[in-house]
Amino acid sequence: MKKISMVIPREHGGWAMVSIPFIIGMMAAKPVFLHLPLFLAWLFLYLSSYPLLQALIKTTKRTWWLKWAAGYAAMALLCLIPVLLQELWLFWFAPVLILLLTVNIWHVRRKSERALLNDVCAILLFCTAGAAAYLLGGGTWGRELAEVLLYNFLYFMGTVFFVKSVFRERKNKRWTLYAKVYHLIALILPLLSLSPWMCLPFVYPLIKTWMYSGKPLKPMRVGIMEIVGSVQFVILTLILL
C-alpha cells in the first residue's frame, strides 16, 4: 500500500506565528468556548495556505496540491460555521485576510516571497487572528487591542530581521545593521507607551540579535533560540499586558 504523506507547512516559525498572537489576544480579554472552533478554523486556514501557494509555484502535481488546500479549507469552514452563527461580525475580518493573502500570492507568483513587504503582510495576517480572538473574548476597540496588535507585530517582525541577518543576508552588513536597529526600536517603543514594562519581552531578542546577527549559525541553533524567544515572549506578555 502506498504511504500518503500529510501535507503540512515546512516553515517551523509559522507554527508560533499562527498560535501565539491568537493566544495573547484571547488571554488579554477572556477565554470563551468559541475560541476553540475559531482557533481550529484559523489553524486549518493556515494549513490550506501552504498547498495553495505550492500549487502556484510548482509546475507539477498542481491538482494534488489543490486537493489538499481544498480539504483543509473545508475543515476550516466546518469549524468556522458555529462561530459565525453566533458572532457574525467576525465575517468583517475576511476582506482584511483576503487582501493580505493576495499580497502574499502576488509575491509568490513573481518568485519574490522573500521580499520584506511580503513578510510584513504575512505577519499582519497572523496578528489579525489575535485581534479576532481578543474581540471574541469580550475585548473592545481601543488601546488594549492596539497593544495586542503592536506587540505581536513588533516581536515577529523582529524574528524576520534576525533570521535574514544570519542566513540569506548574513554577508550583507546593512541587514545586520537593520536587524540591530530594529530590535533597539522594538525595545524602546513600549517604554513610550502606557505599558512600559512590556519592554521586557524584547530584551532577549535584542541581546540575541546584537550577539549573533551577521554571524554564521546552524539552523538547529537558530531554531532553538527562536523557540526560547517565543516562549519567553508569551509568558512575559501574558503577565505584563
PDB file of C-alpha atoms in Angstrom:
ATOM      1  CA  MET A   1       0.000   0.000   0.000  1.00  0.00           C
ATOM      2  CA  LYS A   2       1.338   3.407  -0.980  1.00  0.00           C
ATOM      3  CA  LYS A   3       2.003   5.629   2.015  1.00  0.00           C
ATOM      4  CA  ILE A   4       0.322   9.036   1.890  1.00  0.00           C
ATOM      5  CA  SER A   5       2.329  11.816   3.489  1.00  0.00           C
ATOM      6  CA  MET A   6       0.409  14.567   5.205  1.00  0.00           C
ATOM      7  CA  VAL A   7       0.951  17.990   3.677  1.00  0.00           C
ATOM      8  CA  ILE A   8       1.956  20.494   6.360  1.00  0.00           C
ATOM      9  CA  PRO A   9       3.905  23.790   6.193  1.00  0.00           C
ATOM     10  CA  ARG A  10       7.676  23.404   6.399  1.00  0.00           C
ATOM     11  CA  GLU A  11       8.318  26.810   7.943  1.00  0.00           C
ATOM     12  CA  HIS A  12       8.664  25.943  11.640  1.00  0.00           C
ATOM     13  CA  GLY A  13       8.339  29.583  12.676  1.00  0.00           C
ATOM     14  CA  GLY A  14       4.873  29.631  11.164  1.00  0.00           C
ATOM     15  CA  TRP A  15       3.516  27.453  13.965  1.00  0.00           C
ATOM     16  CA  ALA A  16       4.484  30.097  16.511  1.00  0.00           C
ATOM     17  CA  MET A  17       3.016  32.862  14.379  1.00  0.00           C
ATOM     18  CA  VAL A  18      -0.286  31.050  13.888  1.00  0.00           C
ATOM     19  CA  SER A  19      -0.751  30.325  17.590  1.00  0.00           C
ATOM     20  CA  ILE A  20       0.962  32.986  19.741  1.00  0.00           C
ATOM     21  CA  PRO A  21      -0.939  36.105  18.544  1.00  0.00           C
ATOM     22  CA  PHE A  22      -4.188  34.159  18.954  1.00  0.00           C
ATOM     23  CA  ILE A  23      -3.285  33.033  22.489  1.00  0.00           C
ATOM     24  CA  ILE A  24      -2.216  36.513  23.550  1.00  0.00           C
ATOM     25  CA  GLY A  25      -5.356  38.091  22.084  1.00  0.00           C
ATOM     26  CA  MET A  26      -7.552  35.518  23.803  1.00  0.00           C
ATOM     27  CA  MET A  27      -5.879  35.850  27.200  1.00  0.00           C
ATOM     28  CA  ALA A  28      -5.763  39.657  27.036  1.00  0.00           C
ATOM     29  CA  ALA A  29      -9.582  39.510  27.016  1.00  0.00           C
ATOM     30  CA  LYS A  30     -11.420  36.440  28.350  1.00  0.00           C
ATOM     31  CA  PRO A  31     -11.234  32.850  27.040  1.00  0.00           C
ATOM     32  CA  VAL A  32     -14.623  31.554  25.876  1.00  0.00           C
ATOM     33  CA  PHE A  33     -15.708  28.250  24.356  1.00  0.00           C
ATOM     34  CA  LEU A  34     -15.973  29.715  20.855  1.00  0.00           C
ATOM     35  CA  HIS A  35     -12.227  30.357  20.895  1.00  0.00           C
ATOM     36  CA  LEU A  36     -11.698  26.615  20.335  1.00  0.00           C
ATOM     37  CA  PRO A  37     -13.559  26.289  16.995  1.00  0.00           C
ATOM     38  CA  LEU A  38     -12.222  29.687  15.928  1.00  0.00           C
ATOM     39  CA  PHE A  39      -8.638  28.600  16.542  1.00  0.00           C
ATOM     40  CA  LEU A  40      -9.216  25.296  14.729  1.00  0.00           C
ATOM     41  CA  ALA A  41     -10.659  27.211  11.780  1.00  0.00           C
ATOM     42  CA  TRP A  42      -7.648  29.529  11.832  1.00  0.00           C
ATOM     43  CA  LEU A  43      -5.257  26.559  12.025  1.00  0.00           C
ATOM     44  CA  PHE A  44      -6.891  24.802   9.062  1.00  0.00           C
ATOM     45  CA  LEU A  45      -6.822  28.039   7.057  1.00  0.00           C
ATOM     46  CA  TYR A  46      -3.098  28.246   7.749  1.00  0.00           C
ATOM     47  CA  LEU A  47      -2.657  24.622   6.702  1.00  0.00           C
ATOM     48  CA  SER A  48      -4.615  25.251   3.495  1.00  0.00           C
ATOM     49  CA  SER A  49      -2.453  28.237   2.563  1.00  0.00           C
ATOM     50  CA  TYR A  50       0.675  26.097   2.209  1.00  0.00           C
ATOM     51  CA  PRO A  51      -0.564  23.705  -0.522  1.00  0.00           C
ATOM     52  CA  LEU A  52      -2.371  26.607  -2.205  1.00  0.00           C
ATOM     53  CA  LEU A  53       0.853  28.585  -2.523  1.00  0.00           C
ATOM     54  CA  GLN A  54       2.721  25.443  -3.588  1.00  0.00           C
ATOM     55  CA  ALA A  55       0.203  24.966  -6.388  1.00  0.00           C
ATOM     56  CA  LEU A  56       1.107  28.434  -7.630  1.00  0.00           C
ATOM     57  CA  ILE A  57       4.843  27.687  -7.519  1.00  0.00           C
ATOM     58  CA  LYS A  58       5.079  24.093  -8.708  1.00  0.00           C
ATOM     59  CA  THR A  59       4.702  23.097 -12.339  1.00  0.00           C
ATOM     60  CA  THR A  60       3.753  19.508 -11.474  1.00  0.00           C
ATOM     61  CA  LYS A  61       1.147  17.890  -9.214  1.00  0.00           C
ATOM     62  CA  ARG A  62      -0.923  21.064  -9.031  1.00  0.00           C
ATOM     63  CA  THR A  63      -4.145  19.092  -8.788  1.00  0.00           C
ATOM     64  CA  TRP A  64      -2.709  17.167  -5.835  1.00  0.00           C
ATOM     65  CA  TRP A  65      -1.708  20.392  -4.052  1.00  0.00           C
ATOM     66  CA  LEU A  66      -5.111  21.961  -4.722  1.00  0.00           C
ATOM     67  CA  LYS A  67      -6.910  18.909  -3.305  1.00  0.00           C
ATOM     68  CA  TRP A  68      -5.034  19.303  -0.034  1.00  0.00           C
ATOM     69  CA  ALA A  69      -5.767  23.029   0.006  1.00  0.00           C
ATOM     70  CA  ALA A  70      -9.460  22.408  -0.614  1.00  0.00           C
ATOM     71  CA  GLY A  71      -9.576  19.708   2.077  1.00  0.00           C
ATOM     72  CA  TYR A  72      -8.043  21.954   4.720  1.00  0.00           C
ATOM     73  CA  ALA A  73     -10.262  24.851   3.644  1.00  0.00           C
ATOM     74  CA  ALA A  74     -13.344  22.655   4.008  1.00  0.00           C
ATOM     75  CA  MET A  75     -12.302  21.713   7.554  1.00  0.00           C
ATOM     76  CA  ALA A  76     -11.755  25.398   8.331  1.00  0.00           C
ATOM     77  CA  LEU A  77     -15.248  26.217   7.086  1.00  0.00           C
ATOM     78  CA  LEU A  78     -16.809  23.469   9.204  1.00  0.00           C
ATOM     79  CA  CYS A  79     -15.087  24.825  12.305  1.00  0.00           C
ATOM     80  CA  LEU A  80     -15.984  28.403  11.440  1.00  0.00           C
ATOM     81  CA  ILE A  81     -19.724  27.838  10.920  1.00  0.00           C
ATOM     82  CA  PRO A  82     -20.699  27.558  14.625  1.00  0.00           C
ATOM     83  CA  VAL A  83     -18.645  30.670  15.395  1.00  0.00           C
ATOM     84  CA  LEU A  84     -20.205  32.768  12.626  1.00  0.00           C
ATOM     85  CA  LEU A  85     -23.712  31.619  13.593  1.00  0.00           C
ATOM     86  CA  GLN A  86     -23.238  33.357  16.946  1.00  0.00           C
ATOM     87  CA  GLU A  87     -20.713  36.054  16.056  1.00  0.00           C
ATOM     88  CA  LEU A  88     -21.491  37.147  12.525  1.00  0.00           C
ATOM     89  CA  TRP A  89     -19.346  40.295  12.908  1.00  0.00           C
ATOM     90  CA  LEU A  90     -16.244  38.117  12.546  1.00  0.00           C
ATOM     91  CA  PHE A  91     -17.073  37.956   8.849  1.00  0.00           C
ATOM     92  CA  TRP A  92     -15.696  41.508   8.531  1.00  0.00           C
ATOM     93  CA  PHE A  93     -12.202  40.132   9.092  1.00  0.00           C
ATOM     94  CA  ALA A  94     -12.484  38.264   5.776  1.00  0.00           C
ATOM     95  CA  PRO A  95     -11.701  41.268   3.496  1.00  0.00           C
ATOM     96  CA  VAL A  96      -8.579  42.065   5.532  1.00  0.00           C
ATOM     97  CA  LEU A  97      -7.365  38.459   5.389  1.00  0.00           C
ATOM     98  CA  ILE A  98      -8.098  38.221   1.662  1.00  0.00           C
ATOM     99  CA  LEU A  99      -6.212  41.453   0.964  1.00  0.00           C
ATOM    100  CA  LEU A 100      -3.129  40.353   2.908  1.00  0.00           C
ATOM    101  CA  LEU A 101      -3.207  36.871   1.369  1.00  0.00           C
ATOM    102  CA  THR A 102      -3.483  38.436  -2.085  1.00  0.00           C
ATOM    103  CA  VAL A 103      -0.238  40.303  -1.451  1.00  0.00           C
ATOM    104  CA  ASN A 104       1.422  37.008  -0.470  1.00  0.00           C
ATOM    105  CA  ILE A 105       0.107  35.326  -3.620  1.00  0.00           C
ATOM    106  CA  TRP A 106       1.317  38.245  -5.759  1.00  0.00           C
ATOM    107  CA  HIS A 107       4.849  37.838  -4.382  1.00  0.00           C
ATOM    108  CA  VAL A 108       4.776  34.060  -4.770  1.00  0.00           C
ATOM    109  CA  ARG A 109       3.699  34.349  -8.406  1.00  0.00           C
ATOM    110  CA  ARG A 110       6.677  36.626  -9.023  1.00  0.00           C
ATOM    111  CA  LYS A 111       9.024  34.410  -7.023  1.00  0.00           C
ATOM    112  CA  SER A 112       9.747  37.255  -4.605  1.00  0.00           C
ATOM    113  CA  GLU A 113       8.301  35.707  -1.459  1.00  0.00           C
ATOM    114  CA  ARG A 114      11.430  36.764   0.468  1.00  0.00           C
ATOM    115  CA  ALA A 115      10.577  40.434  -0.067  1.00  0.00           C
ATOM    116  CA  LEU A 116      10.222  42.477   3.113  1.00  0.00           C
ATOM    117  CA  LEU A 117       6.743  43.724   2.145  1.00  0.00           C
ATOM    118  CA  ASN A 118       5.603  40.124   1.814  1.00  0.00           C
ATOM    119  CA  ASP A 119       6.913  39.364   5.311  1.00  0.00           C
ATOM    120  CA  VAL A 120       5.154  42.432   6.718  1.00  0.00           C
ATOM    121  CA  CYS A 121       1.823  41.413   5.195  1.00  0.00           C
ATOM    122  CA  ALA A 122       2.231  37.809   6.367  1.00  0.00           C
ATOM    123  CA  ILE A 123       2.842  38.918   9.961  1.00  0.00           C
ATOM    124  CA  LEU A 124      -0.078  41.359   9.829  1.00  0.00           C
ATOM    125  CA  LEU A 125      -2.209  38.450   8.668  1.00  0.00           C
ATOM    126  CA  PHE A 126      -1.188  36.382  11.707  1.00  0.00           C
ATOM    127  CA  CYS A 127      -1.736  39.362  14.023  1.00  0.00           C
ATOM    128  CA  THR A 128      -5.264  39.749  12.672  1.00  0.00           C
ATOM    129  CA  ALA A 129      -6.133  36.441  14.330  1.00  0.00           C
ATOM    130  CA  GLY A 130      -5.002  37.930  17.637  1.00  0.00           C
ATOM    131  CA  ALA A 131      -7.377  40.837  17.137  1.00  0.00           C
ATOM    132  CA  ALA A 132     -10.261  38.478  16.345  1.00  0.00           C
ATOM    133  CA  ALA A 133      -9.526  36.376  19.441  1.00  0.00           C
ATOM    134  CA  TYR A 134      -9.391  39.494  21.605  1.00  0.00           C
ATOM    135  CA  LEU A 135     -12.720  40.844  20.375  1.00  0.00           C
ATOM    136  CA  LEU A 136     -14.358  37.423  20.612  1.00  0.00           C
ATOM    137  CA  GLY A 137     -13.336  37.299  24.274  1.00  0.00           C
ATOM    138  CA  GLY A 138     -15.219  40.492  25.029  1.00  0.00           C
ATOM    139  CA  GLY A 139     -12.476  42.970  24.258  1.00  0.00           C
ATOM    140  CA  THR A 140     -13.346  46.271  22.631  1.00  0.00           C
ATOM    141  CA  TRP A 141     -11.778  48.514  20.034  1.00  0.00           C
ATOM    142  CA  GLY A 142      -9.278  50.707  21.816  1.00  0.00           C
ATOM    143  CA  ARG A 143      -5.822  50.967  23.359  1.00  0.00           C
ATOM    144  CA  GLU A 144      -5.533  47.377  24.587  1.00  0.00           C
ATOM    145  CA  LEU A 145      -6.444  45.956  21.185  1.00  0.00           C
ATOM    146  CA  ALA A 146      -3.865  48.265  19.594  1.00  0.00           C
ATOM    147  CA  GLU A 147      -1.257  46.973  22.045  1.00  0.00           C
ATOM    148  CA  VAL A 148      -2.116  43.342  21.299  1.00  0.00           C
ATOM    149  CA  LEU A 149      -1.549  44.031  17.607  1.00  0.00           C
ATOM    150  CA  LEU A 150       1.547  46.191  18.132  1.00  0.00           C
ATOM    151  CA  TYR A 151       3.499  43.875  20.417  1.00  0.00           C
ATOM    152  CA  ASN A 152       2.769  40.779  18.351  1.00  0.00           C
ATOM    153  CA  PHE A 153       3.828  42.589  15.198  1.00  0.00           C
ATOM    154  CA  LEU A 154       6.976  44.038  16.781  1.00  0.00           C
ATOM    155  CA  TYR A 155       8.114  40.664  18.075  1.00  0.00           C
ATOM    156  CA  PHE A 156       7.519  38.569  14.966  1.00  0.00           C
ATOM    157  CA  MET A 157       8.841  41.234  12.612  1.00  0.00           C
ATOM    158  CA  GLY A 158      11.975  41.110  14.731  1.00  0.00           C
ATOM    159  CA  THR A 159      12.305  37.382  14.068  1.00  0.00           C
ATOM    160  CA  VAL A 160      12.217  38.135  10.337  1.00  0.00           C
ATOM    161  CA  PHE A 161      15.088  40.617  10.627  1.00  0.00           C
ATOM    162  CA  PHE A 162      17.120  38.251  12.799  1.00  0.00           C
ATOM    163  CA  VAL A 163      16.655  35.162  10.620  1.00  0.00           C
ATOM    164  CA  LYS A 164      17.507  37.112   7.470  1.00  0.00           C
ATOM    165  CA  SER A 165      20.633  38.518   9.140  1.00  0.00           C
ATOM    166  CA  VAL A 166      22.022  35.060   9.973  1.00  0.00           C
ATOM    167  CA  PHE A 167      21.015  33.230   6.788  1.00  0.00           C
ATOM    168  CA  ARG A 168      20.227  34.825   3.419  1.00  0.00           C
ATOM    169  CA  GLU A 169      21.510  38.307   4.268  1.00  0.00           C
ATOM    170  CA  ARG A 170      24.306  37.256   6.627  1.00  0.00           C
ATOM    171  CA  LYS A 171      27.048  38.792   4.490  1.00  0.00           C
ATOM    172  CA  ASN A 172      25.070  41.986   3.955  1.00  0.00           C
ATOM    173  CA  LYS A 173      26.299  44.443   6.592  1.00  0.00           C
ATOM    174  CA  ARG A 174      23.320  46.690   6.007  1.00  0.00           C
ATOM    175  CA  TRP A 175      20.938  43.925   7.045  1.00  0.00           C
ATOM    176  CA  THR A 176      22.976  43.298  10.176  1.00  0.00           C
ATOM    177  CA  LEU A 177      22.592  46.990  10.993  1.00  0.00           C
ATOM    178  CA  TYR A 178      18.878  46.927  10.138  1.00  0.00           C
ATOM    179  CA  ALA A 179      18.319  43.970  12.466  1.00  0.00           C
ATOM    180  CA  LYS A 180      20.154  45.587  15.377  1.00  0.00           C
ATOM    181  CA  VAL A 181      18.456  48.959  14.977  1.00  0.00           C
ATOM    182  CA  TYR A 182      15.031  47.365  14.603  1.00  0.00           C
ATOM    183  CA  HIS A 183      15.384  45.409  17.843  1.00  0.00           C
ATOM    184  CA  LEU A 184      16.555  48.533  19.645  1.00  0.00           C
ATOM    185  CA  ILE A 185      13.465  50.400  18.425  1.00  0.00           C
ATOM    186  CA  ALA A 186      11.238  47.447  19.415  1.00  0.00           C
ATOM    187  CA  LEU A 187      12.623  47.674  22.938  1.00  0.00           C
ATOM    188  CA  ILE A 188      12.161  51.442  23.188  1.00  0.00           C
ATOM    189  CA  LEU A 189       8.598  51.708  21.813  1.00  0.00           C
ATOM    190  CA  PRO A 190       6.904  50.028  24.813  1.00  0.00           C
ATOM    191  CA  LEU A 191       8.744  52.461  27.108  1.00  0.00           C
ATOM    192  CA  LEU A 192       6.907  55.278  25.328  1.00  0.00           C
ATOM    193  CA  SER A 193       3.511  53.597  25.705  1.00  0.00           C
ATOM    194  CA  LEU A 194       1.111  53.156  28.620  1.00  0.00           C
ATOM    195  CA  SER A 195       2.649  49.708  29.260  1.00  0.00           C
ATOM    196  CA  PRO A 196       6.383  50.435  29.719  1.00  0.00           C
ATOM    197  CA  TRP A 197       7.054  47.058  31.350  1.00  0.00           C
ATOM    198  CA  MET A 198       6.233  45.455  28.007  1.00  0.00           C
ATOM    199  CA  CYS A 199       9.797  46.288  27.034  1.00  0.00           C
ATOM    200  CA  LEU A 200      10.904  43.175  28.957  1.00  0.00           C
ATOM    201  CA  PRO A 201       9.800  40.595  26.321  1.00  0.00           C
ATOM    202  CA  PHE A 202      12.031  42.424  23.840  1.00  0.00           C
ATOM    203  CA  VAL A 203      15.211  42.280  25.914  1.00  0.00           C
ATOM    204  CA  TYR A 204      16.069  38.697  24.900  1.00  0.00           C
ATOM    205  CA  PRO A 205      15.555  39.334  21.153  1.00  0.00           C
ATOM    206  CA  LEU A 206      17.727  42.459  21.407  1.00  0.00           C
ATOM    207  CA  ILE A 207      20.595  40.631  23.140  1.00  0.00           C
ATOM    208  CA  LYS A 208      20.315  37.675  20.752  1.00  0.00           C
ATOM    209  CA  THR A 209      20.415  39.919  17.694  1.00  0.00           C
ATOM    210  CA  TRP A 210      23.332  42.062  18.853  1.00  0.00           C
ATOM    211  CA  MET A 211      25.335  38.942  19.733  1.00  0.00           C
ATOM    212  CA  TYR A 212      24.680  36.799  16.663  1.00  0.00           C
ATOM    213  CA  SER A 213      23.409  38.956  13.804  1.00  0.00           C
ATOM    214  CA  GLY A 214      25.710  38.653  10.797  1.00  0.00           C
ATOM    215  CA  LYS A 215      27.417  35.528  12.143  1.00  0.00           C
ATOM    216  CA  PRO A 216      27.173  32.002  10.678  1.00  0.00           C
ATOM    217  CA  LEU A 217      24.817  29.834  12.739  1.00  0.00           C
ATOM    218  CA  LYS A 218      23.461  26.330  12.255  1.00  0.00           C
ATOM    219  CA  PRO A 219      19.722  26.150  11.531  1.00  0.00           C
ATOM    220  CA  MET A 220      19.089  23.997  14.613  1.00  0.00           C
ATOM    221  CA  ARG A 221      20.750  26.561  16.883  1.00  0.00           C
ATOM    222  CA  VAL A 222      18.693  29.360  15.371  1.00  0.00           C
ATOM    223  CA  GLY A 223      15.560  27.237  15.781  1.00  0.00           C
ATOM    224  CA  ILE A 224      16.288  26.664  19.472  1.00  0.00           C
ATOM    225  CA  MET A 225      16.903  30.366  20.018  1.00  0.00           C
ATOM    226  CA  GLU A 226      13.621  31.205  18.303  1.00  0.00           C
ATOM    227  CA  ILE A 227      11.714  28.679  20.431  1.00  0.00           C
ATOM    228  CA  VAL A 228      13.206  30.165  23.612  1.00  0.00           C
ATOM    229  CA  GLY A 229      12.335  33.640  22.350  1.00  0.00           C
ATOM    230  CA  SER A 230       8.735  32.703  21.574  1.00  0.00           C
ATOM    231  CA  VAL A 231       8.217  31.034  24.957  1.00  0.00           C
ATOM    232  CA  GLN A 232       9.594  33.965  26.937  1.00  0.00           C
ATOM    233  CA  PHE A 233       7.564  36.389  24.792  1.00  0.00           C
ATOM    234  CA  VAL A 234       4.298  34.558  25.514  1.00  0.00           C
ATOM    235  CA  ILE A 235       4.947  34.175  29.235  1.00  0.00           C
ATOM    236  CA  LEU A 236       6.067  37.758  29.828  1.00  0.00           C
ATOM    237  CA  THR A 237       3.344  39.234  27.634  1.00  0.00           C
ATOM    238  CA  LEU A 238       0.595  37.301  29.435  1.00  0.00           C
ATOM    239  CA  ILE A 239       1.979  38.528  32.760  1.00  0.00           C
ATOM    240  CA  LEU A 240       2.547  42.153  31.786  1.00  0.00           C
ATOM    241  CA  LEU A 241      -0.165  43.004  29.264  1.00  0.00           C
TER     242      LEU A 241
END
